[in-house]
Coordinates of C-alpha atoms and ligand atoms in Angstrom, one line a residue:
M1 CA -0.1 0.0 0.2
I2 CA 1.6 3.3 -1.3
D3 CA 1.5 6.3 0.9
E4 CA 0.1 8.5 -1.7
S5 CA 0.4 11.8 0.2
I6 CA 4.0 11.7 -1.2
F7 CA 2.6 12.6 -4.8
L8 CA 0.8 15.6 -3.0
N9 CA 2.6 18.8 -4.9
K10 CA 4.6 16.3 -7.0
T11 CA 4.7 17.5 -10.7
A12 CA 5.8 15.1 -13.6
A13 CA 7.2 15.9 -16.9
Y14 CA 6.6 13.8 -20.1
Y15 CA 8.5 13.3 -23.2
T16 CA 7.7 10.4 -25.8
L17 CA 9.5 9.1 -28.7
G18 CA 8.3 7.2 -31.8
C19 CA 4.9 6.4 -32.9
K20 CA 1.2 7.4 -32.0
L21 CA 0.6 4.3 -29.7
N22 CA 3.3 5.5 -27.5
F23 CA 1.8 9.4 -27.9
A24 CA -1.3 7.3 -26.8
E25 CA 0.1 5.3 -23.7
I26 CA 2.2 8.2 -22.3
S27 CA -0.6 10.4 -22.4
D28 CA -3.0 7.9 -20.8
L29 CA -0.1 7.7 -17.8
G30 CA -0.2 11.4 -17.3
R31 CA -3.9 11.4 -16.5
Q32 CA -3.2 8.6 -14.3
L33 CA -0.9 10.2 -12.1
S34 CA -2.5 13.6 -12.3
E35 CA -5.4 11.8 -10.7
R36 CA -3.0 10.6 -8.2
G37 CA -2.4 14.3 -7.3
I38 CA 0.9 14.4 -9.9
R39 CA 0.2 17.5 -11.9
K40 CA 1.9 18.1 -15.3
A41 CA 5.3 20.7 -15.0
R42 CA 4.4 23.4 -16.9
A43 CA 6.7 24.6 -20.0
G44 CA 9.7 25.5 -18.5
E45 CA 9.1 24.4 -15.0
T46 CA 11.2 21.9 -13.1
A47 CA 10.0 19.0 -12.7
D48 CA 10.2 16.0 -10.0
I49 CA 9.5 13.7 -12.2
C50 CA 10.5 12.9 -15.9
I51 CA 9.1 9.7 -17.9
V52 CA 10.3 9.4 -21.1
N53 CA 8.6 6.4 -23.5
T54 CA 11.0 5.0 -25.7
C55 CA 10.9 4.0 -29.1
T56 CA 13.7 0.9 -30.4
V57 CA 12.2 0.6 -34.5
T58 CA 15.9 1.9 -35.3
E59 CA 19.5 1.9 -34.4
L60 CA 18.3 6.0 -34.4
A61 CA 15.5 5.5 -32.6
D62 CA 17.6 4.2 -29.7
K63 CA 20.6 6.7 -30.2
K64 CA 17.9 9.5 -30.2
C65 CA 16.2 7.8 -26.7
R66 CA 19.8 8.3 -25.3
Q67 CA 20.2 11.6 -26.2
A68 CA 16.6 12.5 -24.9
I69 CA 17.1 10.7 -21.3
R70 CA 20.8 12.7 -21.2
R71 CA 19.2 16.4 -22.3
I72 CA 16.4 15.6 -19.8
R73 CA 18.6 15.2 -16.9
K74 CA 20.4 18.2 -17.4
E75 CA 17.3 20.2 -17.6
H76 CA 15.8 18.4 -14.5
P77 CA 19.1 17.8 -12.3
H78 CA 17.1 17.0 -9.6
S79 CA 14.3 14.8 -11.0
F80 CA 13.3 11.5 -10.7
V81 CA 14.2 10.1 -14.1
V82 CA 12.1 6.8 -15.9
A83 CA 12.6 5.3 -18.9
T84 CA 10.3 2.9 -20.3
G85 CA 8.4 1.6 -23.4
C86 CA 9.7 -0.4 -26.1
Y87 CA 13.7 0.0 -25.9
A88 CA 13.3 0.0 -22.2
Q89 CA 11.3 -3.3 -22.7
L90 CA 14.1 -5.0 -25.1
K91 CA 17.5 -3.6 -23.9
P92 CA 16.7 -2.7 -20.1
E93 CA 20.6 -2.6 -19.3
E94 CA 21.2 -0.9 -22.0
V95 CA 19.1 2.0 -20.9
A96 CA 19.6 1.8 -17.5
A97 CA 23.4 2.1 -18.0
V98 CA 22.6 6.3 -20.1
E99 CA 24.1 8.3 -18.0
G100 CA 20.8 10.0 -15.8
V101 CA 18.3 7.2 -15.6
D102 CA 17.1 6.5 -12.1
L103 CA 14.3 3.8 -13.1
V104 CA 13.8 1.5 -15.9
V105 CA 10.5 0.5 -16.4
G106 CA 9.3 -2.6 -19.0
A107 CA 6.7 -1.7 -21.3
N108 CA 3.9 -3.0 -19.6
Q109 CA 4.3 -1.9 -16.4
K110 CA 3.6 1.8 -16.4
T111 CA 1.3 1.6 -14.3
D112 CA 3.5 0.4 -11.8
I113 CA 5.7 3.5 -11.7
L114 CA 4.6 5.0 -8.9
E115 CA 4.9 2.2 -6.6
Y116 CA 8.7 2.1 -7.7
I117 CA 9.2 5.8 -6.8
A118 CA 7.5 5.3 -3.9
A119 CA 9.5 2.4 -2.7
G120 CA 12.7 4.5 -3.7
E121 CA 14.0 2.3 -6.3
K122 CA 17.1 3.9 -7.7
I123 CA 19.3 3.1 -11.0
S124 CA 17.4 -0.2 -11.0
V125 CA 15.9 -2.5 -13.8
T126 CA 12.7 -4.1 -12.7
P127 CA 12.2 -7.5 -13.6
T128 CA 10.8 -7.6 -17.1
R129 CA 7.0 -9.2 -16.9
E130 CA 5.2 -11.5 -19.6
I131 CA 4.0 -9.0 -22.3
E132 CA 0.3 -10.3 -22.7
K133 CA -2.4 -8.3 -21.3
F134 CA -4.2 -5.4 -23.2
V135 CA -3.5 -2.1 -21.6
P136 CA -6.0 0.1 -22.8
S137 CA -5.4 4.2 -23.7
C138 CA -6.5 7.0 -25.4
S139 CA -4.6 10.2 -25.6
E140 CA -6.7 13.3 -24.2
D141 CA -6.6 17.0 -24.4
D142 CA -3.0 17.4 -26.0
R143 CA -3.8 17.4 -29.2
T144 CA -6.9 18.0 -31.2
R145 CA -6.7 14.2 -32.5
H146 CA -7.4 11.6 -30.0
F147 CA -5.4 8.4 -30.8
L148 CA -7.1 5.3 -29.2
K149 CA -5.2 2.1 -29.1
V150 CA -7.2 -0.5 -30.5
Q151 CA -4.5 -3.3 -30.5
D152 CA -0.9 -4.0 -29.5
G153 CA 1.8 -6.5 -30.2
C154 CA 2.9 -8.4 -33.5
D155 CA 2.5 -11.8 -34.3
Y156 CA 4.5 -11.4 -38.2
Y157 CA 8.2 -11.4 -37.2
C158 CA 9.1 -9.9 -40.1
S159 CA 12.8 -10.6 -40.9
Y160 CA 14.1 -7.1 -40.0
C161 CA 11.6 -5.8 -37.1
T162 CA 12.4 -6.3 -33.3
I163 CA 9.0 -4.7 -32.7
P164 CA 7.2 -8.1 -32.1
F165 CA 10.1 -8.8 -29.3
A166 CA 9.6 -5.4 -27.9
R167 CA 5.6 -5.6 -28.0
G168 CA 4.9 -9.0 -27.2
K169 CA 2.2 -11.3 -28.5
S170 CA -1.0 -9.6 -30.6
R171 CA -3.9 -8.7 -28.5
N172 CA -6.8 -6.1 -28.6
G173 CA -9.3 -4.3 -26.8
A174 CA -12.7 -5.2 -26.8
I175 CA -14.6 -3.7 -29.1
A176 CA -17.6 -2.4 -26.5
D177 CA -15.2 -1.4 -24.3
L178 CA -13.3 0.4 -26.9
V179 CA -16.7 2.0 -28.1
R180 CA -17.2 3.4 -24.8
Q181 CA -13.6 5.3 -24.7
A182 CA -14.9 6.5 -27.9
E183 CA -18.2 7.6 -26.0
Q184 CA -16.0 9.6 -23.8
V185 CA -13.8 11.1 -25.9
A186 CA -17.0 12.9 -27.8
A187 CA -18.1 14.1 -24.3
A188 CA -15.3 15.8 -23.6
G189 CA -15.7 17.6 -27.1
G190 CA -13.3 15.6 -29.1
K191 CA -13.8 15.7 -32.6
E192 CA -11.3 13.3 -34.2
I193 CA -9.7 9.7 -32.9
V194 CA -7.2 8.0 -35.0
L195 CA -7.4 4.4 -34.5
T196 CA -3.8 3.2 -33.2
G197 CA -2.0 -0.2 -32.7
V198 CA 1.2 -2.1 -33.8
N199 CA -0.9 -4.3 -36.4
I200 CA -4.3 -2.9 -35.9
G201 CA -5.6 -5.1 -39.1
D202 CA -4.8 -7.7 -36.7
F203 CA -7.8 -6.8 -34.2
G204 CA -9.8 -9.3 -32.4
K205 CA -7.2 -12.2 -31.5
T206 CA -7.9 -11.9 -28.0
T207 CA -11.8 -11.4 -28.3
G208 CA -12.6 -13.5 -31.2
E209 CA -13.8 -10.4 -33.1
N210 CA -12.7 -8.6 -36.1
F211 CA -11.2 -5.2 -37.7
L212 CA -14.3 -4.4 -39.5
D213 CA -16.5 -5.2 -36.8
L214 CA -14.4 -2.2 -34.6
V215 CA -14.7 0.0 -37.7
R216 CA -18.8 -0.6 -38.1
A217 CA -19.3 -0.3 -34.4
L218 CA -17.2 2.8 -33.8
D219 CA -18.6 4.3 -37.2
T220 CA -22.3 4.9 -35.2
V221 CA -20.7 6.7 -32.4
S222 CA -22.6 9.9 -31.9
G223 CA -20.3 13.5 -31.2
I224 CA -17.1 12.1 -33.2
D225 CA -16.8 13.8 -36.7
R226 CA -13.8 11.8 -37.9
F227 CA -11.8 8.7 -37.6
R228 CA -8.9 8.0 -39.2
I229 CA -7.3 4.2 -39.3
S230 CA -3.3 4.8 -39.0
S231 CA -1.0 2.1 -40.5
I232 CA -2.5 -1.2 -42.0
E233 CA -0.8 -4.3 -43.2
P234 CA -2.0 -4.1 -46.7
N235 CA -2.8 -7.8 -46.3
L236 CA -5.4 -6.9 -43.7
L237 CA -6.8 -4.2 -45.7
T238 CA -9.9 -6.2 -47.0
D239 CA -11.8 -4.9 -49.8
E240 CA -14.7 -4.9 -47.0
I241 CA -12.9 -2.2 -45.2
I242 CA -12.2 0.2 -48.1
A243 CA -15.5 -0.1 -49.4
F244 CA -17.0 0.5 -45.6
V245 CA -14.5 3.4 -45.2
A246 CA -15.9 4.8 -49.0
H247 CA -19.4 4.6 -47.6
S248 CA -18.5 6.1 -44.3
K249 CA -19.6 9.6 -43.1
R250 CA -17.2 9.1 -40.3
F251 CA -14.3 7.2 -41.6
A252 CA -12.0 9.6 -43.1
P253 CA -10.8 8.6 -47.0
H254 CA -7.0 8.6 -45.3
F255 CA -4.8 5.2 -45.7
H256 CA -1.5 4.6 -44.4
I257 CA -0.2 1.1 -45.4
P258 CA 3.5 -0.6 -45.2
L259 CA 5.1 -1.4 -48.7
Q260 CA 8.4 -1.8 -47.2
S261 CA 9.4 -2.8 -50.6
G262 CA 8.4 -2.6 -54.3
S263 CA 10.4 -5.7 -55.3
D264 CA 8.9 -9.4 -54.8
A265 CA 12.5 -10.8 -54.4
V266 CA 13.1 -8.3 -51.6
L267 CA 9.5 -8.9 -49.7
R268 CA 10.1 -12.2 -49.8
L269 CA 13.4 -11.7 -47.8
M270 CA 11.8 -9.4 -45.2
R271 CA 9.1 -12.2 -45.2
R272 CA 6.2 -9.8 -45.6
R273 CA 2.9 -11.3 -46.5
Y274 CA 2.4 -10.3 -49.7
D275 CA 3.7 -9.8 -52.9
T276 CA 3.9 -6.4 -55.1
A277 CA 1.3 -7.3 -57.6
F278 CA -1.3 -7.7 -54.7
F279 CA 0.1 -4.4 -53.4
R280 CA -0.5 -2.8 -56.5
A281 CA -4.8 -3.8 -56.9
K282 CA -5.2 -2.9 -52.9
I283 CA -4.2 0.5 -54.3
E284 CA -6.2 0.4 -57.2
K285 CA -9.0 -0.4 -55.3
I286 CA -8.8 2.1 -52.6
R287 CA -8.6 4.8 -55.9
E288 CA -11.4 3.6 -57.7
L289 CA -13.7 3.5 -54.6
L290 CA -12.3 6.9 -52.9
P291 CA -10.9 8.7 -55.9
N292 CA -9.8 11.8 -53.0
C293 CA -8.2 9.3 -50.5
F294 CA -4.5 10.4 -49.7
I295 CA -2.4 7.6 -49.4
G296 CA 0.8 7.4 -47.6
I297 CA 2.8 4.1 -48.0
D298 CA 6.0 3.2 -45.8
V299 CA 8.8 2.3 -47.7
I300 CA 12.1 0.8 -46.1
V301 CA 15.6 1.2 -48.5
G302 CA 18.9 0.0 -48.4
M303 CA 17.8 -3.3 -46.6
R304 CA 20.4 -6.6 -46.9
G305 CA 20.2 -8.1 -49.8
E306 CA 18.8 -4.9 -52.0
T307 CA 20.5 -5.0 -55.1
A308 CA 20.8 -2.0 -57.3
D309 CA 18.7 -3.6 -59.9
L310 CA 16.2 -4.7 -57.1
F311 CA 16.1 -1.3 -55.7
Q312 CA 15.2 -0.4 -59.3
E313 CA 12.1 -2.2 -59.3
T314 CA 11.3 -0.1 -55.7
A315 CA 12.1 3.0 -57.9
D316 CA 9.4 1.7 -61.1
F317 CA 6.8 -0.2 -59.1
L318 CA 6.0 3.2 -57.1
T319 CA 6.6 5.7 -60.1
A320 CA 4.1 3.7 -61.6
L321 CA 1.9 4.0 -58.4
P322 CA -0.9 6.2 -57.3
F323 CA -0.2 7.2 -54.2
S324 CA 0.1 10.4 -52.2
Q325 CA 3.0 10.6 -50.2
L326 CA 6.1 8.2 -49.0
H327 CA 7.5 7.8 -45.3
V328 CA 10.9 6.7 -46.7
F329 CA 13.0 4.7 -43.6
P330 CA 16.8 3.2 -44.4
Y331 CA 17.2 0.1 -43.1
S332 CA 18.8 -0.1 -39.4
E333 CA 20.4 -3.3 -38.3
R334 CA 18.5 -5.2 -35.4
A335 CA 20.5 -6.9 -33.2
G336 CA 18.4 -10.9 -33.1
T337 CA 16.8 -10.0 -36.3
K338 CA 16.5 -12.9 -39.1
A339 CA 17.6 -10.1 -41.6
L340 CA 21.6 -10.2 -40.4
D341 CA 21.8 -13.6 -42.3
I342 CA 21.5 -12.0 -45.6
E343 CA 24.2 -10.8 -48.0
P344 CA 25.0 -8.2 -49.4
I345 CA 24.8 -5.2 -47.0
V346 CA 24.1 -1.8 -48.5
S347 CA 26.6 0.7 -47.7
P348 CA 25.3 3.8 -45.8
Q349 CA 26.3 6.3 -49.1
D350 CA 23.9 3.9 -51.1
K351 CA 21.3 3.7 -48.6
Q352 CA 21.2 7.9 -48.5
L353 CA 21.2 8.1 -52.0
R354 CA 18.1 5.5 -52.4
S355 CA 16.4 7.3 -50.0
N356 CA 16.9 10.8 -51.4
R357 CA 15.6 9.6 -54.6
L358 CA 12.3 7.9 -52.8
L359 CA 12.2 11.4 -50.9
D360 CA 12.1 13.7 -53.9
L361 CA 9.8 11.1 -55.7
S362 CA 7.5 11.3 -52.6
A363 CA 7.5 15.1 -52.5
E364 CA 6.5 15.6 -56.2
K365 CA 3.4 12.7 -55.7
R366 CA 2.5 14.8 -52.8
R367 CA 2.8 18.1 -55.1
A368 CA 0.6 16.4 -57.4
F369 CA -2.1 15.1 -55.3
Y370 CA -2.5 18.4 -53.8
R371 CA -2.9 20.3 -57.4
S372 CA -5.7 17.7 -57.9
Q373 CA -7.3 18.9 -54.8
Q374 CA -7.5 22.5 -55.7
G375 CA -10.8 24.0 -56.0
T376 CA -12.3 21.2 -54.0
T377 CA -14.6 22.1 -51.0
H378 CA -13.4 19.9 -47.6
R379 CA -14.4 20.3 -44.0
V380 CA -11.1 21.3 -41.8
L381 CA -10.7 20.4 -38.7
F382 CA -8.1 23.4 -37.2
E383 CA -6.0 22.1 -34.0
H384 CA -4.9 23.8 -31.1
A385 CA -1.3 24.1 -31.8
H386 CA -0.1 26.8 -33.3
K387 CA 3.0 28.8 -34.5
G388 CA 2.9 32.7 -33.7
N389 CA -0.2 33.6 -35.4
R390 CA -0.5 31.0 -37.8
M391 CA -2.9 27.8 -37.8
H392 CA -3.5 24.5 -39.3
G393 CA -5.6 22.0 -39.8
F394 CA -6.4 19.0 -42.0
T395 CA -9.3 18.6 -44.5
E396 CA -10.8 15.0 -44.2
N397 CA -8.3 13.7 -46.5
Y398 CA -5.6 14.9 -45.5
V399 CA -4.5 18.2 -46.9
Q400 CA -2.8 20.5 -45.0
V401 CA -4.8 24.0 -44.5
E402 CA -2.8 27.0 -43.2
A403 CA -5.0 30.0 -41.7
D404 CA -4.2 33.4 -39.3
Y405 CA -4.6 32.2 -36.0
R406 CA -8.3 32.5 -34.6
S407 CA -8.6 30.9 -31.4
E408 CA -12.2 30.2 -31.8
W409 CA -11.3 28.2 -34.6
T410 CA -8.9 25.7 -32.4
N411 CA -10.8 22.2 -32.7
E412 CA -13.8 23.6 -34.8
L413 CA -14.3 22.3 -38.5
R414 CA -15.1 24.5 -40.8
E415 CA -16.0 24.6 -44.6
V416 CA -12.9 25.8 -46.9
T417 CA -12.4 25.4 -50.5
L418 CA -8.6 25.0 -51.4
E419 CA -8.1 28.1 -53.4
R420 CA -3.9 28.6 -53.1
L421 CA -1.5 26.6 -52.5
N422 CA 1.7 27.9 -50.5
A423 CA 5.0 28.4 -52.8
D424 CA 6.3 25.2 -51.7
E425 CA 2.8 23.0 -52.1
T426 CA 2.8 21.8 -49.0
A427 CA -0.2 23.2 -47.8
F428 CA -2.9 25.8 -49.1
A429 CA -3.6 29.0 -47.1
V430 CA -6.6 30.5 -46.0
D431 CA -6.2 34.2 -44.9
G432 CA -6.9 37.5 -46.0
F433 CA -8.5 37.5 -49.3
N434 CA -7.4 34.9 -50.5
F435 CA -9.9 32.5 -48.3
S436 CA -13.3 30.9 -48.9
I437 CA -14.7 29.9 -45.7
H438 CA -18.5 28.8 -45.5
Ligands
SF4_1 S1 4.3 -6.2 -39.1 FE1 6.7 -6.5 -39.5 S2 7.4 -4.8 -39.7 FE2 5.2 -4.5 -38.7 S3 5.5 -4.6 -36.6 FE3 4.7 -6.5 -37.1 S4 6.8 -8.0 -37.4 FE4 7.2 -5.2 -37.5

């Protein structure tokens, strides 16, 4: 039993690295700690407790986490610094060795943090418990969009990936509980929910339900104007899901799909569960049913075994594909993965060149998509965050719109005709005499 009085008047600062799932989880942890009397530290205020939710998706992510911890220690010299999340789960000893860490807690043990703090644990690696529980979370308030965790873990074991080791087996919340969480978001004034998870299309493993049923149930939640499906594996994005989104008033025409390679040979090395013909058919299906849909695609460059010819196959495949944007990730060596047995290795210089080529292609596709939207009318959800006197928001099909800051527009849906693209064609401007708003 903890003496709760020790938390009174304490402050905590939260840092999160990596994916939307991490964001949802740290947000939820912040809410739980505030219920116990621990106030969120204001910007610039020194906190009593700092919690870093780490990511281990690449070697670079590990490095960024170590840097973040050291920086946080400098900014909060007398604080109790806790590292949790995927990197802490996968390599607790390595994280504990970072200068400035007081406590390392496994990914699924965040709720135990206060118990450890109360016990005065220092520089200790807590025993990593088996990851099997689904811990629900949904981010609140921090941003206009709410991130609802519907699933966790992954059973796929792609050859380059350590996420299944860090996150455990695929598991999920029950549809009835997730609908309740979405209703709570609506009651609190939330308008947009992004469904998050590690492999969300695999939803239902632990409850005997499936992703389409989840989407159908959420679609009935009144008060939420928009749902977005975050990244979904192509083999799990069924034609039924695409057709449902096409007819739904609430599910946004926006898909984010990991391709990873446009070469069948590399896809086999990666142990992915589809080939390029299947992927192309999926994208064509989306375009047929949702011509204005924003389609983001993940791709990894420089995977072991990706020769110059095989990379060229990827570049050619993507050039011919009607998508809206790429997320390009240079391949990163991860200890314990099957990919380490593959030859040849791609040099860092070649990885960089390939990455630049695809980033150029991505910018071209994005510009073309934005131009295709010129003159169309959409509902834009303007966000809380603003830079100086400018604010921004997104249309349902994920086109960015900027405007002069007006506090009454935050978290509000406004109907906007997309007229004027900014100079680099990355957003439409809505201001002064250039805007047309209803
Ligand atoms: S689907 Fe593959 S890449 Fe995605 S988390 Fe699972 S193992 Fe990793």
